[in-house]
Structure formats: structure tokens, C-alpha cells
JSON list of N, CA and C in Angstrom, two decimals:
[
{"chain": "U", "resi": 1, "resn": "MET", "atom": "N", "xyz": [-23.17, 15.98, -17.44]},
{"chain": "U", "resi": 1, "resn": "MET", "atom": "CA", "xyz": [-21.95, 15.25, -17.04]},
{"chain": "U", "resi": 1, "resn": "MET", "atom": "C", "xyz": [-21.13, 15.90, -16.52]},
{"chain": "U", "resi": 2, "resn": "ASN", "atom": "N", "xyz": [-20.82, 16.03, -15.26]},
{"chain": "U", "resi": 2, "resn": "ASN", "atom": "CA", "xyz": [-19.33, 16.98, -15.18]},
{"chain": "U", "resi": 2, "resn": "ASN", "atom": "C", "xyz": [-17.97, 16.03, -14.97]},
{"chain": "U", "resi": 3, "resn": "ILE", "atom": "N", "xyz": [-16.90, 16.14, -15.85]},
{"chain": "U", "resi": 3, "resn": "ILE", "atom": "CA", "xyz": [-16.20, 15.09, -16.00]},
{"chain": "U", "resi": 3, "resn": "ILE", "atom": "C", "xyz": [-15.19, 15.31, -14.85]},
{"chain": "U", "resi": 4, "resn": "GLU", "atom": "N", "xyz": [-15.01, 16.52, -14.22]},
{"chain": "U", "resi": 4, "resn": "GLU", "atom": "CA", "xyz": [-14.34, 16.85, -13.06]},
{"chain": "U", "resi": 4, "resn": "GLU", "atom": "C", "xyz": [-14.68, 16.25, -12.09]},
{"chain": "U", "resi": 5, "resn": "ILE", "atom": "N", "xyz": [-15.77, 16.52, -11.66]},
{"chain": "U", "resi": 5, "resn": "ILE", "atom": "CA", "xyz": [-16.21, 15.58, -10.53]},
{"chain": "U", "resi": 5, "resn": "ILE", "atom": "C", "xyz": [-16.25, 14.16, -10.67]},
{"chain": "U", "resi": 6, "resn": "THR", "atom": "N", "xyz": [-16.38, 13.44, -11.75]},
{"chain": "U", "resi": 6, "resn": "THR", "atom": "CA", "xyz": [-16.24, 12.28, -11.88]},
{"chain": "U", "resi": 6, "resn": "THR", "atom": "C", "xyz": [-14.81, 11.67, -11.76]},
{"chain": "U", "resi": 7, "resn": "HIS", "atom": "N", "xyz": [-13.91, 12.55, -12.01]},
{"chain": "U", "resi": 7, "resn": "HIS", "atom": "CA", "xyz": [-12.19, 12.41, -12.10]},
{"chain": "U", "resi": 7, "resn": "HIS", "atom": "C", "xyz": [-12.01, 12.45, -10.86]},
{"chain": "U", "resi": 8, "resn": "ASN", "atom": "N", "xyz": [-12.71, 13.33, -9.79]},
{"chain": "U", "resi": 8, "resn": "ASN", "atom": "CA", "xyz": [-12.43, 13.42, -8.59]},
{"chain": "U", "resi": 8, "resn": "ASN", "atom": "C", "xyz": [-12.68, 12.37, -7.58]},
{"chain": "U", "resi": 9, "resn": "ASN", "atom": "N", "xyz": [-14.08, 12.01, -8.09]},
{"chain": "U", "resi": 9, "resn": "ASN", "atom": "CA", "xyz": [-14.32, 10.53, -7.52]},
{"chain": "U", "resi": 9, "resn": "ASN", "atom": "C", "xyz": [-13.53, 9.66, -7.36]},
{"chain": "U", "resi": 10, "resn": "ILE", "atom": "N", "xyz": [-12.77, 9.45, -8.57]},
{"chain": "U", "resi": 10, "resn": "ILE", "atom": "CA", "xyz": [-12.10, 8.19, -9.23]},
{"chain": "U", "resi": 10, "resn": "ILE", "atom": "C", "xyz": [-10.98, 8.25, -8.11]},
{"chain": "U", "resi": 11, "resn": "VAL", "atom": "N", "xyz": [-10.53, 9.61, -8.30]},
{"chain": "U", "resi": 11, "resn": "VAL", "atom": "CA", "xyz": [-9.01, 9.52, -7.29]},
{"chain": "U", "resi": 11, "resn": "VAL", "atom": "C", "xyz": [-9.52, 9.48, -5.99]},
{"chain": "U", "resi": 12, "resn": "ALA", "atom": "N", "xyz": [-10.28, 9.70, -5.40]},
{"chain": "U", "resi": 12, "resn": "ALA", "atom": "CA", "xyz": [-11.01, 9.85, -4.05]},
{"chain": "U", "resi": 12, "resn": "ALA", "atom": "C", "xyz": [-11.26, 7.78, -3.80]},
{"chain": "U", "resi": 13, "resn": "LEU", "atom": "N", "xyz": [-11.62, 7.23, -4.65]},
{"chain": "U", "resi": 13, "resn": "LEU", "atom": "CA", "xyz": [-11.93, 5.69, -4.69]},
{"chain": "U", "resi": 13, "resn": "LEU", "atom": "C", "xyz": [-10.62, 5.18, -4.66]},
{"chain": "U", "resi": 14, "resn": "GLU", "atom": "N", "xyz": [-9.90, 5.68, -5.30]},
{"chain": "U", "resi": 14, "resn": "GLU", "atom": "CA", "xyz": [-8.53, 5.05, -5.27]},
{"chain": "U", "resi": 14, "resn": "GLU", "atom": "C", "xyz": [-7.54, 5.04, -4.13]},
{"chain": "U", "resi": 15, "resn": "ASP", "atom": "N", "xyz": [-7.75, 6.43, -3.68]},
{"chain": "U", "resi": 15, "resn": "ASP", "atom": "CA", "xyz": [-6.93, 6.55, -2.47]},
{"chain": "U", "resi": 15, "resn": "ASP", "atom": "C", "xyz": [-7.36, 5.68, -1.17]},
{"chain": "U", "resi": 16, "resn": "LYS", "atom": "N", "xyz": [-8.98, 5.46, -1.17]},
{"chain": "U", "resi": 16, "resn": "LYS", "atom": "CA", "xyz": [-9.52, 4.70, -0.14]},
{"chain": "U", "resi": 16, "resn": "LYS", "atom": "C", "xyz": [-9.29, 3.06, -0.41]},
{"chain": "U", "resi": 17, "resn": "MET", "atom": "N", "xyz": [-9.16, 2.77, -1.69]},
{"chain": "U", "resi": 17, "resn": "MET", "atom": "CA", "xyz": [-8.51, 1.65, -1.86]},
{"chain": "U", "resi": 17, "resn": "MET", "atom": "C", "xyz": [-7.14, 1.42, -1.78]},
{"chain": "U", "resi": 18, "resn": "ARG", "atom": "N", "xyz": [-6.12, 2.45, -1.71]},
{"chain": "U", "resi": 18, "resn": "ARG", "atom": "CA", "xyz": [-4.72, 2.01, -1.41]},
{"chain": "U", "resi": 18, "resn": "ARG", "atom": "C", "xyz": [-4.81, 2.05, 0.34]},
{"chain": "U", "resi": 19, "resn": "LEU", "atom": "N", "xyz": [-5.61, 2.95, 0.88]},
{"chain": "U", "resi": 19, "resn": "LEU", "atom": "CA", "xyz": [-5.64, 2.55, 2.50]},
{"chain": "U", "resi": 19, "resn": "LEU", "atom": "C", "xyz": [-6.14, 1.29, 2.97]},
{"chain": "U", "resi": 20, "resn": "LEU", "atom": "N", "xyz": [-7.14, 0.81, 2.26]},
{"chain": "U", "resi": 20, "resn": "LEU", "atom": "CA", "xyz": [-7.54, -0.37, 2.63]},
{"chain": "U", "resi": 20, "resn": "LEU", "atom": "C", "xyz": [-6.66, -1.32, 2.15]},
{"chain": "U", "resi": 21, "resn": "ASP", "atom": "N", "xyz": [-5.98, -1.55, 1.06]},
{"chain": "U", "resi": 21, "resn": "ASP", "atom": "CA", "xyz": [-5.02, -2.56, 0.97]},
{"chain": "U", "resi": 21, "resn": "ASP", "atom": "C", "xyz": [-3.59, -2.34, 1.98]},
{"chain": "U", "resi": 22, "resn": "GLN", "atom": "N", "xyz": [-3.52, -1.25, 2.19]},
{"chain": "U", "resi": 22, "resn": "GLN", "atom": "CA", "xyz": [-2.23, -0.98, 3.50]},
{"chain": "U", "resi": 22, "resn": "GLN", "atom": "C", "xyz": [-2.84, -1.91, 5.00]},
{"chain": "U", "resi": 23, "resn": "HIS", "atom": "N", "xyz": [-4.07, -1.32, 5.10]},
{"chain": "U", "resi": 23, "resn": "HIS", "atom": "CA", "xyz": [-4.74, -2.02, 6.31]},
{"chain": "U", "resi": 23, "resn": "HIS", "atom": "C", "xyz": [-4.60, -3.39, 6.41]},
{"chain": "U", "resi": 24, "resn": "ILE", "atom": "N", "xyz": [-5.14, -3.84, 5.09]},
{"chain": "U", "resi": 24, "resn": "ILE", "atom": "CA", "xyz": [-5.23, -5.65, 5.08]},
{"chain": "U", "resi": 24, "resn": "ILE", "atom": "C", "xyz": [-3.72, -6.19, 5.02]},
{"chain": "U", "resi": 25, "resn": "GLU", "atom": "N", "xyz": [-2.87, -5.51, 4.53]},
{"chain": "U", "resi": 25, "resn": "GLU", "atom": "CA", "xyz": [-1.53, -5.89, 4.31]},
{"chain": "U", "resi": 25, "resn": "GLU", "atom": "C", "xyz": [-0.99, -6.00, 5.93]},
{"chain": "U", "resi": 26, "resn": "ASP", "atom": "N", "xyz": [-1.35, -4.74, 6.39]},
{"chain": "U", "resi": 26, "resn": "ASP", "atom": "CA", "xyz": [-1.18, -4.78, 8.09]},
{"chain": "U", "resi": 26, "resn": "ASP", "atom": "C", "xyz": [-1.50, -6.00, 8.84]},
{"chain": "U", "resi": 27, "resn": "LEU", "atom": "N", "xyz": [-2.91, -5.98, 8.77]},
{"chain": "U", "resi": 27, "resn": "LEU", "atom": "CA", "xyz": [-3.30, -7.18, 9.41]},
{"chain": "U", "resi": 27, "resn": "LEU", "atom": "C", "xyz": [-2.94, -8.49, 9.05]},
{"chain": "U", "resi": 28, "resn": "CYS", "atom": "N", "xyz": [-2.46, -8.97, 7.77]},
{"chain": "U", "resi": 28, "resn": "CYS", "atom": "CA", "xyz": [-2.03, -10.00, 7.28]},
{"chain": "U", "resi": 28, "resn": "CYS", "atom": "C", "xyz": [-0.60, -10.26, 8.10]},
{"chain": "U", "resi": 29, "resn": "GLU", "atom": "N", "xyz": [0.01, -8.94, 7.98]},
{"chain": "U", "resi": 29, "resn": "GLU", "atom": "CA", "xyz": [1.33, -9.54, 8.69]},
{"chain": "U", "resi": 29, "resn": "GLU", "atom": "C", "xyz": [1.09, -9.81, 10.46]},
{"chain": "U", "resi": 30, "resn": "GLU", "atom": "N", "xyz": [0.15, -9.18, 10.96]},
{"chain": "U", "resi": 30, "resn": "GLU", "atom": "CA", "xyz": [-0.19, -9.29, 12.32]},
{"chain": "U", "resi": 30, "resn": "GLU", "atom": "C", "xyz": [-0.66, -10.70, 12.35]},
{"chain": "U", "resi": 31, "resn": "TYR", "atom": "N", "xyz": [-1.39, -10.91, 11.59]},
{"chain": "U", "resi": 31, "resn": "TYR", "atom": "CA", "xyz": [-1.94, -12.43, 11.48]},
{"chain": "U", "resi": 31, "resn": "TYR", "atom": "C", "xyz": [-0.97, -13.43, 11.87]},
{"chain": "U", "resi": 32, "resn": "GLU", "atom": "N", "xyz": [0.22, -13.19, 11.05]},
{"chain": "U", "resi": 32, "resn": "GLU", "atom": "CA", "xyz": [0.88, -14.54, 11.47]},
{"chain": "U", "resi": 32, "resn": "GLU", "atom": "C", "xyz": [1.83, -14.56, 12.74]},
{"chain": "U", "resi": 33, "resn": "THR", "atom": "N", "xyz": [1.62, -13.64, 13.41]},
{"chain": "U", "resi": 33, "resn": "THR", "atom": "CA", "xyz": [2.29, -13.52, 14.66]},
{"chain": "U", "resi": 33, "resn": "THR", "atom": "C", "xyz": [1.04, -13.70, 16.20]},
{"chain": "U", "resi": 34, "resn": "VAL", "atom": "N", "xyz": [0.05, -13.77, 15.95]},
{"chain": "U", "resi": 34, "resn": "VAL", "atom": "CA", "xyz": [-1.01, -13.79, 17.06]},
{"chain": "U", "resi": 34, "resn": "VAL", "atom": "C", "xyz": [-1.25, -15.03, 17.28]},
{"chain": "U", "resi": 35, "resn": "SER", "atom": "N", "xyz": [-2.10, -15.29, 18.32]},
{"chain": "U", "resi": 35, "resn": "SER", "atom": "CA", "xyz": [-2.63, -16.36, 18.88]},
{"chain": "U", "resi": 35, "resn": "SER", "atom": "C", "xyz": [-3.79, -17.12, 18.37]},
{"chain": "U", "resi": 36, "resn": "GLU", "atom": "N", "xyz": [-4.21, -18.43, 18.43]},
{"chain": "U", "resi": 36, "resn": "GLU", "atom": "CA", "xyz": [-5.10, -19.03, 17.18]},
{"chain": "U", "resi": 36, "resn": "GLU", "atom": "C", "xyz": [-6.30, -18.39, 17.60]},
{"chain": "U", "resi": 37, "resn": "SER", "atom": "N", "xyz": [-6.90, -17.86, 18.83]},
{"chain": "U", "resi": 37, "resn": "SER", "atom": "CA", "xyz": [-8.18, -17.00, 19.11]},
{"chain": "U", "resi": 37, "resn": "SER", "atom": "C", "xyz": [-7.98, -15.91, 18.54]},
{"chain": "U", "resi": 38, "resn": "ASP", "atom": "N", "xyz": [-7.11, -15.24, 18.47]},
{"chain": "U", "resi": 38, "resn": "ASP", "atom": "CA", "xyz": [-6.70, -13.65, 17.61]},
{"chain": "U", "resi": 38, "resn": "ASP", "atom": "C", "xyz": [-6.80, -13.79, 16.17]},
{"chain": "U", "resi": 39, "resn": "GLU", "atom": "N", "xyz": [-6.34, -15.09, 15.68]},
{"chain": "U", "resi": 39, "resn": "GLU", "atom": "CA", "xyz": [-6.46, -15.46, 14.31]},
{"chain": "U", "resi": 39, "resn": "GLU", "atom": "C", "xyz": [-8.07, -15.14, 13.72]},
{"chain": "U", "resi": 40, "resn": "LYS", "atom": "N", "xyz": [-8.65, -15.85, 14.49]},
{"chain": "U", "resi": 40, "resn": "LYS", "atom": "CA", "xyz": [-10.20, -15.96, 13.84]},
{"chain": "U", "resi": 40, "resn": "LYS", "atom": "C", "xyz": [-10.89, -14.31, 13.80]},
{"chain": "U", "resi": 41, "resn": "ARG", "atom": "N", "xyz": [-10.20, -13.85, 14.88]},
{"chain": "U", "resi": 41, "resn": "ARG", "atom": "CA", "xyz": [-10.98, -12.17, 15.03]},
{"chain": "U", "resi": 41, "resn": "ARG", "atom": "C", "xyz": [-10.34, -11.47, 13.58]},
{"chain": "U", "resi": 42, "resn": "LEU", "atom": "N", "xyz": [-8.93, -11.65, 13.47]},
{"chain": "U", "resi": 42, "resn": "LEU", "atom": "CA", "xyz": [-8.18, -10.94, 12.44]},
{"chain": "U", "resi": 42, "resn": "LEU", "atom": "C", "xyz": [-8.91, -11.50, 11.12]},
{"chain": "U", "resi": 43, "resn": "SER", "atom": "N", "xyz": [-9.00, -12.77, 10.81]},
{"chain": "U", "resi": 43, "resn": "SER", "atom": "CA", "xyz": [-9.50, -13.27, 9.76]},
{"chain": "U", "resi": 43, "resn": "SER", "atom": "C", "xyz": [-11.06, -12.70, 9.45]},
{"chain": "U", "resi": 44, "resn": "ARG", "atom": "N", "xyz": [-11.83, -12.41, 10.48]},
{"chain": "U", "resi": 44, "resn": "ARG", "atom": "CA", "xyz": [-13.23, -11.89, 10.07]},
{"chain": "U", "resi": 44, "resn": "ARG", "atom": "C", "xyz": [-13.00, -10.44, 9.59]},
{"chain": "U", "resi": 45, "resn": "LYS", "atom": "N", "xyz": [-12.18, -9.68, 10.64]},
{"chain": "U", "resi": 45, "resn": "LYS", "atom": "CA", "xyz": [-11.61, -8.30, 9.89]},
{"chain": "U", "resi": 45, "resn": "LYS", "atom": "C", "xyz": [-11.01, -8.19, 8.55]},
{"chain": "U", "resi": 46, "resn": "ILE", "atom": "N", "xyz": [-10.09, -9.17, 8.30]},
{"chain": "U", "resi": 46, "resn": "ILE", "atom": "CA", "xyz": [-9.65, -9.10, 6.98]},
{"chain": "U", "resi": 46, "resn": "ILE", "atom": "C", "xyz": [-10.71, -9.35, 5.87]},
{"chain": "U", "resi": 47, "resn": "SER", "atom": "N", "xyz": [-11.65, -10.21, 6.30]},
{"chain": "U", "resi": 47, "resn": "SER", "atom": "CA", "xyz": [-12.81, -10.70, 5.33]},
{"chain": "U", "resi": 47, "resn": "SER", "atom": "C", "xyz": [-13.57, -9.49, 4.86]},
{"chain": "U", "resi": 48, "resn": "ARG", "atom": "N", "xyz": [-13.92, -8.74, 6.23]},
{"chain": "U", "resi": 48, "resn": "ARG", "atom": "CA", "xyz": [-15.00, -7.66, 5.99]},
{"chain": "U", "resi": 48, "resn": "ARG", "atom": "C", "xyz": [-14.04, -6.50, 5.18]},
{"chain": "U", "resi": 49, "resn": "LEU", "atom": "N", "xyz": [-12.73, -6.37, 5.16]},
{"chain": "U", "resi": 49, "resn": "LEU", "atom": "CA", "xyz": [-11.98, -5.24, 4.73]},
{"chain": "U", "resi": 49, "resn": "LEU", "atom": "C", "xyz": [-11.83, -5.58, 3.26]},
{"chain": "U", "resi": 50, "resn": "MET", "atom": "N", "xyz": [-11.91, -6.92, 2.96]},
{"chain": "U", "resi": 50, "resn": "MET", "atom": "CA", "xyz": [-11.93, -7.40, 1.44]},
{"chain": "U", "resi": 50, "resn": "MET", "atom": "C", "xyz": [-12.96, -7.11, 0.85]},
{"chain": "U", "resi": 51, "resn": "LYS", "atom": "N", "xyz": [-14.17, -7.26, 1.70]},
{"chain": "U", "resi": 51, "resn": "LYS", "atom": "CA", "xyz": [-15.55, -7.23, 0.93]},
{"chain": "U", "resi": 51, "resn": "LYS", "atom": "C", "xyz": [-15.63, -5.55, 0.71]},
{"chain": "U", "resi": 52, "resn": "GLN", "atom": "N", "xyz": [-15.07, -4.66, 1.42]},
{"chain": "U", "resi": 52, "resn": "GLN", "atom": "CA", "xyz": [-15.48, -3.42, 1.57]},
{"chain": "U", "resi": 52, "resn": "GLN", "atom": "C", "xyz": [-14.80, -2.98, 0.04]},
{"chain": "U", "resi": 53, "resn": "LYS", "atom": "N", "xyz": [-13.51, -3.69, 0.04]},
{"chain": "U", "resi": 53, "resn": "LYS", "atom": "CA", "xyz": [-12.45, -3.31, -1.14]},
{"chain": "U", "resi": 53, "resn": "LYS", "atom": "C", "xyz": [-13.05, -3.48, -2.59]},
{"chain": "U", "resi": 54, "resn": "ASN", "atom": "N", "xyz": [-13.64, -4.56, -2.67]},
{"chain": "U", "resi": 54, "resn": "ASN", "atom": "CA", "xyz": [-14.47, -5.20, -3.68]},
{"chain": "U", "resi": 54, "resn": "ASN", "atom": "C", "xyz": [-15.52, -4.02, -3.96]},
{"chain": "U", "resi": 55, "resn": "ASN", "atom": "N", "xyz": [-16.35, -3.61, -3.24]},
{"chain": "U", "resi": 55, "resn": "ASN", "atom": "CA", "xyz": [-17.42, -2.66, -3.30]},
{"chain": "U", "resi": 55, "resn": "ASN", "atom": "C", "xyz": [-16.86, -1.39, -3.87]},
{"chain": "U", "resi": 56, "resn": "LEU", "atom": "N", "xyz": [-16.10, -1.06, -3.18]},
{"chain": "U", "resi": 56, "resn": "LEU", "atom": "CA", "xyz": [-15.31, 0.00, -3.67]},
{"chain": "U", "resi": 56, "resn": "LEU", "atom": "C", "xyz": [-14.59, 0.30, -5.31]},
{"chain": "U", "resi": 57, "resn": "TYR", "atom": "N", "xyz": [-14.05, -1.00, -5.37]},
{"chain": "U", "resi": 57, "resn": "TYR", "atom": "CA", "xyz": [-13.44, -1.48, -6.90]},
{"chain": "U", "resi": 57, "resn": "TYR", "atom": "C", "xyz": [-14.84, -1.26, -7.73]},
{"chain": "U", "resi": 58, "resn": "TRP", "atom": "N", "xyz": [-15.91, -1.79, -7.37]},
{"chain": "U", "resi": 58, "resn": "TRP", "atom": "CA", "xyz": [-17.26, -1.79, -8.34]},
{"chain": "U", "resi": 58, "resn": "TRP", "atom": "C", "xyz": [-17.48, -0.12, -8.51]},
{"chain": "U", "resi": 59, "resn": "GLU", "atom": "N", "xyz": [-17.63, 0.48, -7.33]},
{"chain": "U", "resi": 59, "resn": "GLU", "atom": "CA", "xyz": [-17.87, 1.97, -7.40]},
{"chain": "U", "resi": 59, "resn": "GLU", "atom": "C", "xyz": [-17.04, 2.42, -8.76]},
{"chain": "U", "resi": 60, "resn": "TRP", "atom": "N", "xyz": [-15.30, 2.21, -8.07]},
{"chain": "U", "resi": 60, "resn": "TRP", "atom": "CA", "xyz": [-14.47, 2.97, -9.26]},
{"chain": "U", "resi": 60, "resn": "TRP", "atom": "C", "xyz": [-14.70, 2.69, -10.48]},
{"chain": "U", "resi": 61, "resn": "SER", "atom": "N", "xyz": [-15.26, 1.06, -10.51]},
{"chain": "U", "resi": 61, "resn": "SER", "atom": "CA", "xyz": [-15.16, 0.99, -12.12]},
{"chain": "U", "resi": 61, "resn": "SER", "atom": "C", "xyz": [-16.28, 1.66, -13.14]},
{"chain": "U", "resi": 62, "resn": "SER", "atom": "N", "xyz": [-17.32, 1.67, -12.46]},
{"chain": "U", "resi": 62, "resn": "SER", "atom": "CA", "xyz": [-18.59, 2.30, -12.83]},
{"chain": "U", "resi": 62, "resn": "SER", "atom": "C", "xyz": [-18.12, 3.70, -13.15]},
{"chain": "U", "resi": 63, "resn": "ALA", "atom": "N", "xyz": [-17.54, 4.26, -12.12]},
{"chain": "U", "resi": 63, "resn": "ALA", "atom": "CA", "xyz": [-17.01, 5.90, -12.36]},
{"chain": "U", "resi": 63, "resn": "ALA", "atom": "C", "xyz": [-16.10, 6.00, -13.31]},
{"chain": "U", "resi": 64, "resn": "GLN", "atom": "N", "xyz": [-15.24, 4.91, -13.81]},
{"chain": "U", "resi": 64, "resn": "GLN", "atom": "CA", "xyz": [-14.32, 4.94, -14.75]},
{"chain": "U", "resi": 64, "resn": "GLN", "atom": "C", "xyz": [-15.52, 4.95, -16.18]},
{"chain": "U", "resi": 65, "resn": "LYS", "atom": "N", "xyz": [-16.19, 4.00, -16.15]},
{"chain": "U", "resi": 65, "resn": "LYS", "atom": "CA", "xyz": [-17.30, 3.75, -17.34]},
{"chain": "U", "resi": 65, "resn": "LYS", "atom": "C", "xyz": [-17.78, 5.10, -17.40]},
{"chain": "U", "resi": 66, "resn": "GLN", "atom": "N", "xyz": [-18.38, 5.67, -16.44]},
{"chain": "U", "resi": 66, "resn": "GLN", "atom": "CA", "xyz": [-19.03, 7.28, -16.90]},
{"chain": "U", "resi": 66, "resn": "GLN", "atom": "C", "xyz": [-18.16, 8.43, -17.27]},
{"chain": "U", "resi": 67, "resn": "LEU", "atom": "N", "xyz": [-16.73, 8.37, -16.84]},
{"chain": "U", "resi": 67, "resn": "LEU", "atom": "CA", "xyz": [-15.89, 9.16, -17.40]},
{"chain": "U", "resi": 67, "resn": "LEU", "atom": "C", "xyz": [-15.55, 8.85, -18.91]},
{"chain": "U", "resi": 68, "resn": "SER", "atom": "N", "xyz": [-15.38, 7.64, -19.09]},
{"chain": "U", "resi": 68, "resn": "SER", "atom": "CA", "xyz": [-15.19, 7.22, -20.34]},
{"chain": "U", "resi": 68, "resn": "SER", "atom": "C", "xyz": [-16.56, 7.74, -21.66]},
{"chain": "U", "resi": 69, "resn": "LEU", "atom": "N", "xyz": [-17.57, 7.60, -21.19]},
{"chain": "U", "resi": 69, "resn": "LEU", "atom": "CA", "xyz": [-18.67, 7.89, -21.69]},
{"chain": "U", "resi": 69, "resn": "LEU", "atom": "C", "xyz": [-18.88, 9.42, -21.89]},
{"chain": "U", "resi": 70, "resn": "GLY", "atom": "N", "xyz": [-18.50, 10.14, -20.65]},
{"chain": "U", "resi": 70, "resn": "GLY", "atom": "CA", "xyz": [-18.54, 11.70, -20.51]},
{"chain": "U", "resi": 70, "resn": "GLY", "atom": "C", "xyz": [-17.73, 11.95, -21.76]},
{"chain": "U", "resi": 71, "resn": "ILE", "atom": "N", "xyz": [-16.23, 11.47, -21.99]},
{"chain": "U", "resi": 71, "resn": "ILE", "atom": "CA", "xyz": [-15.18, 11.78, -22.87]},
{"chain": "U", "resi": 71, "resn": "ILE", "atom": "C", "xyz": [-15.79, 11.51, -24.01]},
{"chain": "U", "resi": 72, "resn": "SER", "atom": "N", "xyz": [-16.16, 10.36, -24.33]},
{"chain": "U", "resi": 72, "resn": "SER", "atom": "CA", "xyz": [-16.96, 10.01, -25.69]},
{"chain": "U", "resi": 72, "resn": "SER", "atom": "C", "xyz": [-17.97, 10.93, -26.25]},
{"chain": "U", "resi": 73, "resn": "GLU", "atom": "N", "xyz": [-18.76, 11.44, -25.23]},
{"chain": "U", "resi": 73, "resn": "GLU", "atom": "CA", "xyz": [-19.90, 12.41, -25.88]},
{"chain": "U", "resi": 73, "resn": "GLU", "atom": "C", "xyz": [-19.13, 13.72, -26.08]},
{"chain": "U", "resi": 74, "resn": "ILE", "atom": "N", "xyz": [-18.14, 13.92, -25.46]},
{"chain": "U", "resi": 74, "resn": "ILE", "atom": "CA", "xyz": [-17.45, 15.34, -25.80]},
{"chain": "U", "resi": 74, "resn": "ILE", "atom": "C", "xyz": [-16.95, 15.33, -27.04]},
{"chain": "U", "resi": 75, "resn": "ILE", "atom": "N", "xyz": [-16.00, 14.10, -27.37]},
{"chain": "U", "resi": 75, "resn": "ILE", "atom": "CA", "xyz": [-15.52, 14.16, -28.75]},
{"chain": "U", "resi": 75, "resn": "ILE", "atom": "C", "xyz": [-16.70, 13.94, -29.88]},
{"chain": "U", "resi": 76, "resn": "GLY", "atom": "N", "xyz": [-17.85, 13.37, -29.47]},
{"chain": "U", "resi": 76, "resn": "GLY", "atom": "CA", "xyz": [-18.77, 12.97, -30.29]},
{"chain": "U", "resi": 76, "resn": "GLY", "atom": "C", "xyz": [-19.57, 14.17, -30.99]},
{"chain": "U", "resi": 77, "resn": "ALA", "atom": "N", "xyz": [-19.70, 15.08, -29.76]},
{"chain": "U", "resi": 77, "resn": "ALA", "atom": "CA", "xyz": [-20.23, 16.55, -30.13]},
{"chain": "U", "resi": 77, "resn": "ALA", "atom": "C", "xyz": [-19.42, 17.37, -30.74]},
{"chain": "U", "resi": 78, "resn": "MET", "atom": "N", "xyz": [-17.93, 17.14, -30.93]},
{"chain": "U", "resi": 78, "resn": "MET", "atom": "CA", "xyz": [-16.96, 18.39, -31.49]},
{"chain": "U", "resi": 78, "resn": "MET", "atom": "C", "xyz": [-16.76, 17.59, -33.01]},
{"chain": "U", "resi": 79, "resn": "ASN", "atom": "N", "xyz": [-17.48, 16.36, -33.39]},
{"chain": "U", "resi": 79, "resn": "ASN", "atom": "CA", "xyz": [-17.38, 15.82, -34.61]},
{"chain": "U", "resi": 79, "resn": "ASN", "atom": "C", "xyz": [-18.57, 16.35, -35.49]}
]
């Protein structure tokens, strides 16, 4: 396992989640000012983005676990 690659993947996933958070926040602010017909469109878009964020979170969580296991293996090998 390459710990540096795993760490870089975690950082990239965190960046993607931050961008999604900002986009979702912007859409939520826009939602408050649009017509009723646009509310449905924005609501669907926000829902899709939240699903994307949830998927990224699970990838991030898995990468965190891999990193922890890799570090544990290194520490175990040192003992």
C-alpha cells in the first residue's frame, strides 16, 4: 500500500466535497428567491448533488480506513 497515494486521494476527495458543499449552499440560497417552477428544478439538482456528496463521503471514509490500516501495518512491522 502506498500511503502517500492514499493520502493524496483523501485530500482530493475532501476538495471535491468542499466544492460540492459550496455549490449546494449557493443553490440553497438561490432556492429561496426563485419561482415555484424553478424550486422543483433546483430541488432535484440539490438532491443529486447531495447524493454525489454522500458517495464521495463513503469513498473518503474507505480511504481513511485504508490509510489507518497502512499506518498500523508499518507500525506493526517496526515492532
